[in-house]
Coordinates of C-alpha atoms and ligand atoms in Angstrom, one line a residue:
X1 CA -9.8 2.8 -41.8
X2 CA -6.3 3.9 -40.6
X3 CA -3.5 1.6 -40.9
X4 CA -3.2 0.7 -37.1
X5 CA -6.6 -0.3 -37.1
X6 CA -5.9 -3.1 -39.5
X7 CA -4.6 -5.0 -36.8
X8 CA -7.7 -5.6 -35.0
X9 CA -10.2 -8.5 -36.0
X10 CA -13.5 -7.2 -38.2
X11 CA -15.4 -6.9 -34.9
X12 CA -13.4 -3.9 -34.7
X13 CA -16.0 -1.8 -37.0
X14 CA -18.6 -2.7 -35.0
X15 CA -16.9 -1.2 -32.2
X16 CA -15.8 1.6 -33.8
X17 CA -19.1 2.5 -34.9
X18 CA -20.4 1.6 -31.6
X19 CA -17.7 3.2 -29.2
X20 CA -15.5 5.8 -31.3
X21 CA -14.6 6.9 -28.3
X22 CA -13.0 4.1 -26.9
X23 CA -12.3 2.4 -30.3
X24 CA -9.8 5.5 -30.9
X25 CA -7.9 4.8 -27.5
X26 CA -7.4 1.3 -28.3
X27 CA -5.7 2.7 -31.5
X28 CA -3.7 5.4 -29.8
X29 CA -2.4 2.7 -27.5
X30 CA -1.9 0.1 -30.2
X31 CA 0.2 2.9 -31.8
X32 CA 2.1 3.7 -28.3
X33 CA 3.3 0.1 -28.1
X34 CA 4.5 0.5 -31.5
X35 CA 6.5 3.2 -31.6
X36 CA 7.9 3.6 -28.5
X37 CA 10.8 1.7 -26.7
X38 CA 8.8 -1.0 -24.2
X39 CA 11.7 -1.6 -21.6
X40 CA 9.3 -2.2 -18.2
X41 CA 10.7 -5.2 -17.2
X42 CA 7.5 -6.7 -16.5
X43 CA 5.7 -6.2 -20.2
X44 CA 6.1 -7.8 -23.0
X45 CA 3.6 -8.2 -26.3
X46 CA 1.8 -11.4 -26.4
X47 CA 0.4 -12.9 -28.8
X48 CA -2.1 -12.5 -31.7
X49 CA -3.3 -16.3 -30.9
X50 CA -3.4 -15.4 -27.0
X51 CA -5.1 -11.6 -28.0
X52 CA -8.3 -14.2 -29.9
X53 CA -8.9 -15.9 -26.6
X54 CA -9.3 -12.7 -25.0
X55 CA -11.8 -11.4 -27.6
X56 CA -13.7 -14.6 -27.6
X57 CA -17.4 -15.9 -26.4
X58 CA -15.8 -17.4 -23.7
X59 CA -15.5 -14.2 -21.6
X60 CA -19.2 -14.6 -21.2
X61 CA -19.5 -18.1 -19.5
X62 CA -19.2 -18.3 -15.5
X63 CA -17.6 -21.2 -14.6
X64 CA -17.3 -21.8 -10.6
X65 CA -15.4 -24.6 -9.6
X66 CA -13.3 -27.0 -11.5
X67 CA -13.5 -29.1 -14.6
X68 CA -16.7 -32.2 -14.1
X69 CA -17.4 -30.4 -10.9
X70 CA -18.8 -26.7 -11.3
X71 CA -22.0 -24.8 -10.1
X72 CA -23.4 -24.1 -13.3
X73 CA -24.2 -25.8 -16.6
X74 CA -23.1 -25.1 -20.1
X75 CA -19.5 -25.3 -18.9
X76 CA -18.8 -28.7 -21.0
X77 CA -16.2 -26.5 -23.7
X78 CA -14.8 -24.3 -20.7
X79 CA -13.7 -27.3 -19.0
X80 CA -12.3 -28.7 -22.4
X81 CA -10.0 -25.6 -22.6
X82 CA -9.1 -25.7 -18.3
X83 CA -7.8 -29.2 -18.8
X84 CA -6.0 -28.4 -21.5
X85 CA -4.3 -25.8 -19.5
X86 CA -3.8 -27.7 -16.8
X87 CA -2.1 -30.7 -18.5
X88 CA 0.1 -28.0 -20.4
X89 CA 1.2 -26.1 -17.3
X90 CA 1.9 -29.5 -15.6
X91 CA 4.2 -30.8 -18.4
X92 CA 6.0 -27.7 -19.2
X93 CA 7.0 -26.8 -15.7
X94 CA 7.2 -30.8 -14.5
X95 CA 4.7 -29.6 -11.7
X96 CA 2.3 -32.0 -10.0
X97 CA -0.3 -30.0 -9.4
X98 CA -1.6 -26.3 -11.5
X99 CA -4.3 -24.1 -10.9
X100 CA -4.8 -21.5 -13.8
X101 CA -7.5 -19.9 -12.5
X102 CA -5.9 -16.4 -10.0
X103 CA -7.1 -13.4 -12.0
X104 CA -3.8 -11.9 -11.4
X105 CA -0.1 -12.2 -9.5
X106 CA -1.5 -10.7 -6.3
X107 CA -4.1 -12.4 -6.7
X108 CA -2.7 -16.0 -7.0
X109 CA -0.4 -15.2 -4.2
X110 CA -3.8 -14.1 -1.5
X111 CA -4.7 -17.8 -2.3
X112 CA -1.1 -19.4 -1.2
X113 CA -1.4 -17.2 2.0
X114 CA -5.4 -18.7 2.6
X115 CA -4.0 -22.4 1.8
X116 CA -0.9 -22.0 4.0
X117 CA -1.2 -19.3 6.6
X118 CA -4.0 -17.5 9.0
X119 CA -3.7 -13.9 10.1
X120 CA -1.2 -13.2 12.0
X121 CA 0.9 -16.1 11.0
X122 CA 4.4 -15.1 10.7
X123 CA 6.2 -15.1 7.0
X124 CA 10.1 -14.7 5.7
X125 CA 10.0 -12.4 2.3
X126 CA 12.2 -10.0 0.2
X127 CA 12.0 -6.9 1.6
X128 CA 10.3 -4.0 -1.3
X129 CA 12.7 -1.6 -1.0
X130 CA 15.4 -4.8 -1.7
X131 CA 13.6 -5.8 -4.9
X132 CA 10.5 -7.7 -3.2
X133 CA 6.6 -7.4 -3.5
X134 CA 3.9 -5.4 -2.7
X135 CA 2.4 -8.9 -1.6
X136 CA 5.1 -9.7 0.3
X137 CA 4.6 -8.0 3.3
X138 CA 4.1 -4.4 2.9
X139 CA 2.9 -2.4 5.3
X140 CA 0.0 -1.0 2.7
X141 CA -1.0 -4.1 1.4
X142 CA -3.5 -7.0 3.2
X143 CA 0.1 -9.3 3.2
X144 CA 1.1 -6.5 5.7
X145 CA -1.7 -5.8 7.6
X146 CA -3.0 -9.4 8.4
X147 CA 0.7 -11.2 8.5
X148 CA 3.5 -11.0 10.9
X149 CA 6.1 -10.3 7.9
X150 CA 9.9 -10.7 8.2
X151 CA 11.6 -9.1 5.7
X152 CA 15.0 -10.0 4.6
X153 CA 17.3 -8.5 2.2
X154 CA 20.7 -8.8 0.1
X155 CA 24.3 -7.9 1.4
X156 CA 25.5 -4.3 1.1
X157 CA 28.9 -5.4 -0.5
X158 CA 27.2 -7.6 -3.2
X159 CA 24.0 -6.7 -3.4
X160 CA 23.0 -10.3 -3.7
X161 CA 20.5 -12.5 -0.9
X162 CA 22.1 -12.7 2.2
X163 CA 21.2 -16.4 2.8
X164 CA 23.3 -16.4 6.0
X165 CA 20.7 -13.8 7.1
X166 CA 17.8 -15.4 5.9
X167 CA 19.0 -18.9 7.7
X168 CA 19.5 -16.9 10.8
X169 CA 16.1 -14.9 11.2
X170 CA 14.3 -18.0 10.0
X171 CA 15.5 -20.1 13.2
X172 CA 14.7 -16.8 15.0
X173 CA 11.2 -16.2 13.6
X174 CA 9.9 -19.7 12.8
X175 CA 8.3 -18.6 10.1
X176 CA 4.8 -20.6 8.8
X177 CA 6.1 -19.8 5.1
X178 CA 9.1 -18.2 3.4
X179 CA 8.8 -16.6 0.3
X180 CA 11.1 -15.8 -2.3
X181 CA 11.1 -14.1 -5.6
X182 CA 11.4 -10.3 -6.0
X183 CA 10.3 -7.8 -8.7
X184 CA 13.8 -5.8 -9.2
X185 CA 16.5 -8.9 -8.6
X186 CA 18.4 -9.3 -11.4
X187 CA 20.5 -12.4 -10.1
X188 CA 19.7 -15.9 -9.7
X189 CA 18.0 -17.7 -6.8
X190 CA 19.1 -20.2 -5.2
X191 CA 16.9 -22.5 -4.4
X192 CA 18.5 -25.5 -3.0
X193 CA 19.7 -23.3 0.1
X194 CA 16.2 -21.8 0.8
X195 CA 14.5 -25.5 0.4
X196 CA 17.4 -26.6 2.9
X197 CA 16.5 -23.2 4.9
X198 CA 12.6 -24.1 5.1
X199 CA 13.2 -27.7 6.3
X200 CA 15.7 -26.6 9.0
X201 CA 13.1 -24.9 10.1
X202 CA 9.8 -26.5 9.1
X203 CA 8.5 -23.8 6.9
X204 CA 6.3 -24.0 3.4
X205 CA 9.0 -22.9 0.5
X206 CA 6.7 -20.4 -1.4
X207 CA 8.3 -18.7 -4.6
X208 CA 7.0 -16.2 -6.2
X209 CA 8.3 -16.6 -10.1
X210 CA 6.2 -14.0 -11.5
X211 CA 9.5 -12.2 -12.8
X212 CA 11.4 -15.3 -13.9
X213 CA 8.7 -17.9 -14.4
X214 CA 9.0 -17.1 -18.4
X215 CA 13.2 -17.8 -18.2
X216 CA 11.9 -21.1 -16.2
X217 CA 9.8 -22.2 -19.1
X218 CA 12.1 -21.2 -21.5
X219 CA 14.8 -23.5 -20.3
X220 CA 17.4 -20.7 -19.7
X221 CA 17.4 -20.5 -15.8
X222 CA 16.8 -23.6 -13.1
X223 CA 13.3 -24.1 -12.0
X224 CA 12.1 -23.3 -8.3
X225 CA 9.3 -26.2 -9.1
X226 CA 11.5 -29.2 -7.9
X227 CA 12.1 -27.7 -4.8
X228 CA 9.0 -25.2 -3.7
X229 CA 5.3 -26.4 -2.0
X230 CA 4.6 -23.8 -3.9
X231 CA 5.1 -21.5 -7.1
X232 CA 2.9 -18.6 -7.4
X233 CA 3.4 -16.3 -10.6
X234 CA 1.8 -13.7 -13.5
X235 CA 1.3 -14.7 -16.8
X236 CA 1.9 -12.2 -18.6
X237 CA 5.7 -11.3 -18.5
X238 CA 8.4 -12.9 -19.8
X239 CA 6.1 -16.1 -20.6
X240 CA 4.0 -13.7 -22.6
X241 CA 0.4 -15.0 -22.0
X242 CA -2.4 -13.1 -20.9
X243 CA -2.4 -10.9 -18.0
X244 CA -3.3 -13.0 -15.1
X245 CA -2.1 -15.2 -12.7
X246 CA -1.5 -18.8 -12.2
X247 CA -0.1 -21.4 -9.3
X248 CA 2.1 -24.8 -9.6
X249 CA 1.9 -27.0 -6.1
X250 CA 3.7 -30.6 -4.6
X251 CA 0.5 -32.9 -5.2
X252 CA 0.0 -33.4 -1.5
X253 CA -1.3 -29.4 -1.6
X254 CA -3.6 -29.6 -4.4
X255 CA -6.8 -29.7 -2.8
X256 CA -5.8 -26.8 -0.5
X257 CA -4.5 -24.4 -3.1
X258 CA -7.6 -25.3 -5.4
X259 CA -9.9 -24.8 -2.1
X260 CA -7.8 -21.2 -1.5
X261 CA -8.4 -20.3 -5.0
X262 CA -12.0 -20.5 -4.7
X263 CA -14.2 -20.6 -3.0
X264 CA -11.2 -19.0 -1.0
X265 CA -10.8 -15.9 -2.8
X266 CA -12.5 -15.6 -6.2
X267 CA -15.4 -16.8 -7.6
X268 CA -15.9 -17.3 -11.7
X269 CA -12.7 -18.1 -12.9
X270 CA -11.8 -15.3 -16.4
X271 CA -12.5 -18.4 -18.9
X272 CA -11.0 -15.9 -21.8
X273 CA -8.1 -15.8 -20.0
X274 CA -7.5 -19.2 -19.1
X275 CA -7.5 -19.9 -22.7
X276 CA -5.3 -17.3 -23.5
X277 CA -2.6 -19.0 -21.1
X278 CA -3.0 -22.6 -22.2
X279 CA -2.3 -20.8 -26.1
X280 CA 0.6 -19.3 -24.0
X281 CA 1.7 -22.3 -22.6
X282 CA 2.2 -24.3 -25.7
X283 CA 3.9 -21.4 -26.7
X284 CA 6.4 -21.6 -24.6
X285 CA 6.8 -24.9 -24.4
X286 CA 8.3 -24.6 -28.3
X287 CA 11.9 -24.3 -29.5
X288 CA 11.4 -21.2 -31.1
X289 CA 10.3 -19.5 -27.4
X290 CA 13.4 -21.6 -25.4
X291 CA 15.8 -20.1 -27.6
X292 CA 13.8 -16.7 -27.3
X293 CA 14.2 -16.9 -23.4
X294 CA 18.5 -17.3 -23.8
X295 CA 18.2 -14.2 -26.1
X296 CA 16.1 -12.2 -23.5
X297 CA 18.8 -13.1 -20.6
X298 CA 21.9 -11.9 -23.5
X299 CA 19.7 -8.9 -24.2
X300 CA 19.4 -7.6 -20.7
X301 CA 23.1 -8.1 -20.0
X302 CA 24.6 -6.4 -23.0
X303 CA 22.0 -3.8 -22.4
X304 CA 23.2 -3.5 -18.9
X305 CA 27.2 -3.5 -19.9
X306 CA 26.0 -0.4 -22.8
X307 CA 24.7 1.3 -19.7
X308 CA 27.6 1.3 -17.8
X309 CA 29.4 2.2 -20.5
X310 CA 27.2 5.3 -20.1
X311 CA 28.1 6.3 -16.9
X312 CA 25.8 3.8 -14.7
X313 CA 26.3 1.0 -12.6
X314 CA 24.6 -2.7 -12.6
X315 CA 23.3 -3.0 -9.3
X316 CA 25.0 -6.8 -7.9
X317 CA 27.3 -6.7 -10.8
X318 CA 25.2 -7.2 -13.9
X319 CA 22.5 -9.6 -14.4
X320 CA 21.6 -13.5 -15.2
X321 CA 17.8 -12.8 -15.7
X322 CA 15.4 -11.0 -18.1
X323 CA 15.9 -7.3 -16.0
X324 CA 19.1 -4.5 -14.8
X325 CA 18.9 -2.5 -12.2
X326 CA 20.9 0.5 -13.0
X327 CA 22.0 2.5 -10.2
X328 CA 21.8 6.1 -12.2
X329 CA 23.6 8.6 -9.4
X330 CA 26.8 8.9 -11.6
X331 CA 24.4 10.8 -14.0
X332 CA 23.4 13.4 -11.8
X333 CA 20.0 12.5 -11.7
X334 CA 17.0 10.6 -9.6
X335 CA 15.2 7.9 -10.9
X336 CA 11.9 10.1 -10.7
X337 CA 13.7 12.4 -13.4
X338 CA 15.2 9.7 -15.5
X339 CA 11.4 7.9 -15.4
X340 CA 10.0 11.3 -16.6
X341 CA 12.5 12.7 -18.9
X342 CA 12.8 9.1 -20.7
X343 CA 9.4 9.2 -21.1
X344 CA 9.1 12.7 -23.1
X345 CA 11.6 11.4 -25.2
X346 CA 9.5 8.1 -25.9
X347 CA 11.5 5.5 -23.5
X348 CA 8.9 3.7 -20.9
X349 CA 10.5 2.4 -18.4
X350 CA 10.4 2.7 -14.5
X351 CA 12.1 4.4 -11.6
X352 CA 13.3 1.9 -9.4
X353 CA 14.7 2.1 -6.1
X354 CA 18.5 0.4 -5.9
X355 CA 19.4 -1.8 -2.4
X356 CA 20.1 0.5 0.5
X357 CA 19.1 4.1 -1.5
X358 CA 19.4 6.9 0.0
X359 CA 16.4 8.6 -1.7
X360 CA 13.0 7.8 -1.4
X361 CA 10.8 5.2 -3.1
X362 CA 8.9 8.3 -4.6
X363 CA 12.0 9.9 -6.0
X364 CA 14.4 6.5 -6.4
X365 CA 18.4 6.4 -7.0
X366 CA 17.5 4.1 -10.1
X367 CA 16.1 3.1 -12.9
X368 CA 14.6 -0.7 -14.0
X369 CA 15.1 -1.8 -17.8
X370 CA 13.5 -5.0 -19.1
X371 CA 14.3 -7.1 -22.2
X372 CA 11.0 -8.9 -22.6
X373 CA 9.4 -6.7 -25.1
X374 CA 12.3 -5.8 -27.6
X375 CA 13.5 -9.5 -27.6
X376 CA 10.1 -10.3 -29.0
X377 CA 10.1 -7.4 -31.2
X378 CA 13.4 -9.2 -32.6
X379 CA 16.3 -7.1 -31.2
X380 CA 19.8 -8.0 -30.6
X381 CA 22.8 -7.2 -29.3
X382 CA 23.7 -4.0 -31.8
X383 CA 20.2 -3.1 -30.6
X384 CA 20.7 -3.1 -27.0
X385 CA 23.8 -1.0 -27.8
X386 CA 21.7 2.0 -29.4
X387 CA 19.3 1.6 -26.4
X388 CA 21.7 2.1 -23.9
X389 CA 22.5 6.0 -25.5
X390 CA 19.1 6.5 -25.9
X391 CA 18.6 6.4 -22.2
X392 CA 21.5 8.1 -21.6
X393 CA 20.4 10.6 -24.2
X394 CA 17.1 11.0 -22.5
X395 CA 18.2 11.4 -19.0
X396 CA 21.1 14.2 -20.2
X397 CA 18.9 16.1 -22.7
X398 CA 14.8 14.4 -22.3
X399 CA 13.2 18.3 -20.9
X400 CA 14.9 19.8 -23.7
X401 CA 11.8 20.0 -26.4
X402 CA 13.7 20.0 -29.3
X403 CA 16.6 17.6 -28.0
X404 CA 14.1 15.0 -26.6
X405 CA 12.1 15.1 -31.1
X406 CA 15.3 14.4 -31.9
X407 CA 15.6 11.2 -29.4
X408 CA 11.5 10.4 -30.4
X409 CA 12.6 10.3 -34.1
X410 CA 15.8 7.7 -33.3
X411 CA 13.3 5.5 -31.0
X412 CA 10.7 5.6 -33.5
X413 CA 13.4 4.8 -36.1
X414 CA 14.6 1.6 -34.1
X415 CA 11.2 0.7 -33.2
X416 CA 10.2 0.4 -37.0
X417 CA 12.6 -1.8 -38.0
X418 CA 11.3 -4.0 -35.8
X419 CA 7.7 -4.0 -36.4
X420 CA 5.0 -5.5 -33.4
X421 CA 1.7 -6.7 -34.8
X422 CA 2.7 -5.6 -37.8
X423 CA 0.1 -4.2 -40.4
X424 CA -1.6 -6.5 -43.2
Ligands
LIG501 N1 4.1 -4.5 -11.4 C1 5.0 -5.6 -11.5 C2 6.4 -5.2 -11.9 O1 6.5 -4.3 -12.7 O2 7.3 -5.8 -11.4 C3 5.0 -6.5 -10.3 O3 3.8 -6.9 -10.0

């Protein structure tokens, strides 16, 4: 047995003996994580207590319905854990209402469209190419095809929402539901003014925290729950539980979110998984994770400042949340190349496209660096520092072969100083 194997359970012999095949990709992977820099702004490493709840027996119940009223027996221990969850979610977050059972993001947010909306219903939400959401209207996805979406976006001088715009094509548009929440924003929302938006105009306030919902928990940002119907989001981000999905509601739109949820849109809830993010949730609800959310937020900003430093510029001025958006044309380079030549040199991140870009989302004017994962690896500020010339290493030098070893030995040097899942 190789040394990254020791940090899977004993089960992993059996599979091993079983599956080499498969056995050896889980290795390579575990290995990837390891030693490379983990900067998509959506990723982080969860848990060895949340990784058990995936691995357990409980992947093999069904479970339809809800806790003391499901369609088949044997689910007296699942609905143990589901409460559990439940009551967790509700006291960390203050919500009224959660439902942890969406198998993912997209996923959670189908169900608020079911409980809220019918086809062809129209809906205000953060244009993609401005930071939003597949799920939030695009042309390619069902939120597209079956919805009359609105898309709004953020000013060309700032870069930030334009809530003057938003207020104004709301009264236009009457939207059924606005949305917010976006995948590459790295300011603040403001929530007060959208609540004050929807009730000008009698709309459901949806928001989509996925990104942020980990900040929220953490105590380090304001909460969308006071104000939203509704608060859709992953698991799996910056609140570091499982991957899947989960949904906060006011009380009054329990039964319909529950109803959208299934037998709206799934059926057997992932039981593993909705262990994994009640373990996740009384995670987060410790100090030890609210002072890991503040370090996330001073992470991504010095990281951003190190990258200007470089040559780049903080799209909307810097950032207040987990994620930069680096407008990377002073380099001389796309986003596509910068994605790709990072990568050779052991730096996964993402091409991004910045507000307003002039190339295509294919080829992109920008790149997208997260803090999640190196903030629970244990980085700090120096860290961020030697991150920041890595990338701009990469994108100068990352198709040179022997330029882009030499950047691969300095990321694998950083990244084991600060072991993940370290070895027994
Ligand atoms: N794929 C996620 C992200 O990276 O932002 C959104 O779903």
């Amino acid at each position: 047995m190789g040394m990254s194997e020791t940090f899977f359970g004993p089960d992993f012999d059996q599979l091993q003996r079983q599956d080499p095949e498969i056995a050896r990709l889980l290795i390579t992977e575990l290995d990837r994580q390891r030693q490379n820099l983990q900067l998509i702004a959506s990723e982080n490493f969860t848990s060895p207590a949340v990784l058990a709840t995936l691995g357990s027996t409980l992947s093999n119940k069904y479970a339809e319905g809800y806790p003391g009223k499901r369609y088949y027996g044997g689910c007296e221990e699942v609905d143990k854990v589901e409460n559990i969850g439940i009551e967790r979610a509700k006291e960390l977050f203050g919500a009224e209402h959660a439902n942890l059972q969406p198998h993912s993001g997209a996923s959670a947010n189908i169900a608020v469209y079911k409980a809220f909306t019918k086809p062809g219903d129209t809906i205000l939400a953060m244009s993609l190419p401005h930071g939003g959401h597949l799920t939030h209207g695009s042309k390619v996805n069902f939120s597209g095809s079956w919805f009359n979406v609105v898309s709004y976006g953020v000013r060309q001088d700032n870069e930030l929402i334009d809530y003057d715009e938003l207020r104004e094509s709301a009264i236009a548009n009457k939207p059924k539901m606005i949305c917010s929440g976006a995948t590459a924003y790295p300011s603040l929302i403001d929530f007060e003014k959208v609540r004050a938006i929807c009730d000008e105009v009698g709309a459901i306030m949806w928001v989509d925290a996925a990104h942020f919902i980990g900040l929220v928990a953490g105590k380090a940002i304001p909460s969308p729950v006071p104000y939203a119907d509704v608060v859709s989001f992953t698991t799996h981000k910056v609140l570091r539980g499982p991957r899947g999905g989960m949904i906060l509601a006011k009380a009054e739109h329990a039964a319909a979110i529950d109803k959208a949820v299934f037998p709206g849109m799934q059926g057997g809830p992932i039981m593993s998984a909705v262990a994994g993010k009640a373990v996740a949730l009384k995670e987060a609800a410790s100090t030890d994770y609210q002072a890991y959310a503040k370090k996330v937020i001073e992470n991504a900003q010095a990281l951003a400042s190190a990258l200007e430093d470089e040559g780049m510029r903080a799209v909307s001025g810097g950032t207040q949340t987990h994620l930069a958006l680096m407008d990377i044309r002073g380099t001389g380079v796309t986003g596509k190349v910068a994605d790709m030549r990072c990568g050779l040199a052991g730096i996964t991140l993402n091409k991004n496209a910045i507000p307003f870009d002039p190339e295509t989302p294919a080829v992109t004017s920008g790149i997208r660096v997260g803090t999640p994962a190196t903030t629970t690896q244990g980085m700090g500020l120096p860290e961020m520092k030697e991150i920041a010339s890595l990338i701009s290493r990469a994108i100068k030098d990352g198709e040179d072969e022997g330029k882009a070893a030499g950047i691969r030995a300095d990321v694998s040097a950083l990244t084991a100083r600060f072991p993940v899942y370290p070895r027994a």
